[in-house]
Amino acid sequence: MAATVSRPEVAAEGQEPLLSPGEADEEDSGRDVVETQEHYKSRWRSIWIMYLTMFLSSVGFSIVIMSVWPYLQKIDPTADASFLGWIIASYSIGQMVASPLFGLWSNHRPRREPLVISTAISVAANCLYAYVHVPHSHNRYYMLAARALVGFGAGNVAVVRSYIAGATSLMERTSTMANTSACQAVGFILGPVFQTCFTLIGEEGITWKLVQLQLNMYTAPVLFAALLGVINIILFFSIFREHQVDDMGRQCKSVSFEGEESNVPDQDAEGNIDHVAVVAINFLFFVILFVFAVFETIATPLTMDMYSWTRKEAVFYNGIILSMVGIESVIVFMVVKMLSKKTGERAILHGGLLIVLVGFFILLPWGKKLPNIQWQEIKNNSIPRTAATEMLMPFWSLQATPLPSNHTVEPVGCPVTQSWCLNTPMIYLAQYISSDILIGLGYPVCNVMSYTLYSKILGPKPQGVYMGWLTASGSGARILGPVFVSQIYTHLGPRWAFSLICGVVVVSLLLLEIVYKRLIAFSVRYGRMQEENC
């Protein structure tokens, strides 16, 4: 959904800022100044700081994801895989709680305040994670608290998105939202890369007895993340400035602005937000992140069951596949910026959901060949019950349980305890790879378009709380994804799991059709700008 400006032209990203000539004596001349050169440079420097903040937020999640389980076993040998599920989920729970709070804060105070405080919380939490080995007991709970606080600090994502929405015109919005999502995706990709580099330090590493610090492959990544957080805080004070422009790119008054902005009230903010459209986008965003969380979580157990891969092979091969999907996503983020100018955000969101639907439809078992069965000693024929704590467990941790003492070789294949293995056809590797490619294409498209449409629907209104709820819905989706896999996939199999996912995506497409005409920019809705593309 592109829009044309019915009044002064707007400086697009990468262009020189414009001034409206000859209107200095008019009553609303302060509103007709699009942008000064100084303001333009300061605004984009601040936006780049937001890009960095988004990158660091995602690095904080992914930089330890591969080492949490061995580190947990090292500091507390009594901890089991079910507790690991709580540690992984605690990040998303912390972010879900914090996002609306930081968003509300940013609506009424300078955004630098929640940004600095949230980043400081993440820095402190990472330092706590590096010291969880020091206490003589309850180490696992210190680790749980550390990861929850890192997630709480990552609630600043809502502030970042709301700032970018308020500091860009409609013409710039799609591009900046795509760049933001690309930075987030790069952070998720590079986090495990940083972790891999730090494995060279080794498990023992170096001990600094004076401060009881162990610098090893488990603590070095979080200390590195803490250092990046400190640098980010310095940049907040030295470079970041509060800026707000209206949908046409003109400077306007901001509740949280500290500088030289005009005191003319923002008349373009008059009007009510379409809350039906807001709720619809929140639902669509939840579905998008939910299906992607299922996709990420189900990769390891699915490939182990279907292709008789060992744990090591599944982690290695899926790591490569997900890395390729991440790179594909970054490319898509860049391409979608140009594509949206021709087709509009709504049409691209519709296309992205269709691609995701096809990706999961391909995963349905179609053939006649059954997967290899993993025959083991069974004490009863029923599927074991799943404890409440195990429901939040990432599925790869379920596969990490130690082998019985009478086994010398890791059993592979589809476990006979999963009764569906005996009658469900296998999913061929070509199906799996094709699905990965399609989902890796559709997900980033839906992600960017959801954020972009959402920010445009909210318009010049304060967006902190609304962005907080959107971020919280995404965090909730990431929590429920592993629950879905551990319950539906384990008990009913891929046919039921992927059929239900397809059904959810179809419902989302129907909802999109119903609210399609309501997903328009605030300024377009009130006739201040004209819609160019649908």
C-alpha angles and dihedrals in degrees: 000000000000124000136204122223115241094197132031117357120255127231106242123214111291094017128108114268115257133226124203104234127219098014101099093111096050121105094247098037091124088061094047095061102100098192143322121228092248093049092047094054093044092049094053093044088056092048090053089053087055090052089054091048091053090049092051092047092058092042088055089060101042102036093080101027094104096045102042094091098050091042090051090051090049098051095037116019090184093064114107133205093263090064088051087062090059091048092052092045093046091075093058092042091053092048092047091054096043101044098074091041094053089042091055090047092052092052093063105027137041108289091231089075099061091037093055095041094047092048091047089053090053091049092050091045092052090051089050089052089055090055101044089107092064103073116082093226144015091035092150091060092052088054090049091051092047094053092044090053092048087054090046089054089049087063084090086085086088091055091048093051093045092049093051091047091052096043097052136066122234089261091056098039102086092046095049093044089051091050090049092052090045090054089050091050092047089052091054090049098046096043094076089041090058089047091053091051091052091054086079087074089065134221095287099039119156127327122210101198096187091069096020091242122155112199105200142129091288101046102033094071094054092045088051089051089049090052091052089050091054090051089050091053090051089053091051089060099037105039112008116098133177113254134168130180130176125244090278094051097255120140113255139175117281128195089222100040118121102184145062101309121144116271091219108122116249100253091178088070090068112113138056127282116244099245093186088062090045093053091045093054091047090054093046091048091050090052093047094053093039094056091045091050088052090049092052095043098045096050097086100043092041094053092044091051098042103036102028092240119167120237091260093049093046093051092045098046095040089048089058092045094049090047089054090048089052092052089047089052093053090052090049091051089057096045095047091061090066096037094054091061090063104036107021131240098273094056091048091050089051091050092047092054090049090053091050089049092053090046093058093038089059089056093063111111107255107160134077101236114102123219120255109275121232103219113201137159108282122197094193134006099237126096109256117253118253116235118229092248091051092058091076093048120118105242096237088065090057088058091051096073114128119260120250115266092250092060121086097170125053109250113237135192134053109327113241088222084074096073093198089068088076096060109018117096117236122258108239120234091242089058091050095048092046090050092050091053094048096045089046087055099043100042099061090045092054092043096055096040092050093054093043096049091044094054092046093049090053091048119174093347117112104275103189099100094039092051087047091058091047091052090046091053089053091050091050089052091054090052095049095045095076090042090056092050095046092050110030101030096042096046104031105021137230096304093063094036096052093038089056091047090051089049092052091050091049090053088051091052090050091050090050090053091050096050097030095113092047094057094089133123118275092240092049091050091056095042097249092120133024123240113235104180133024 
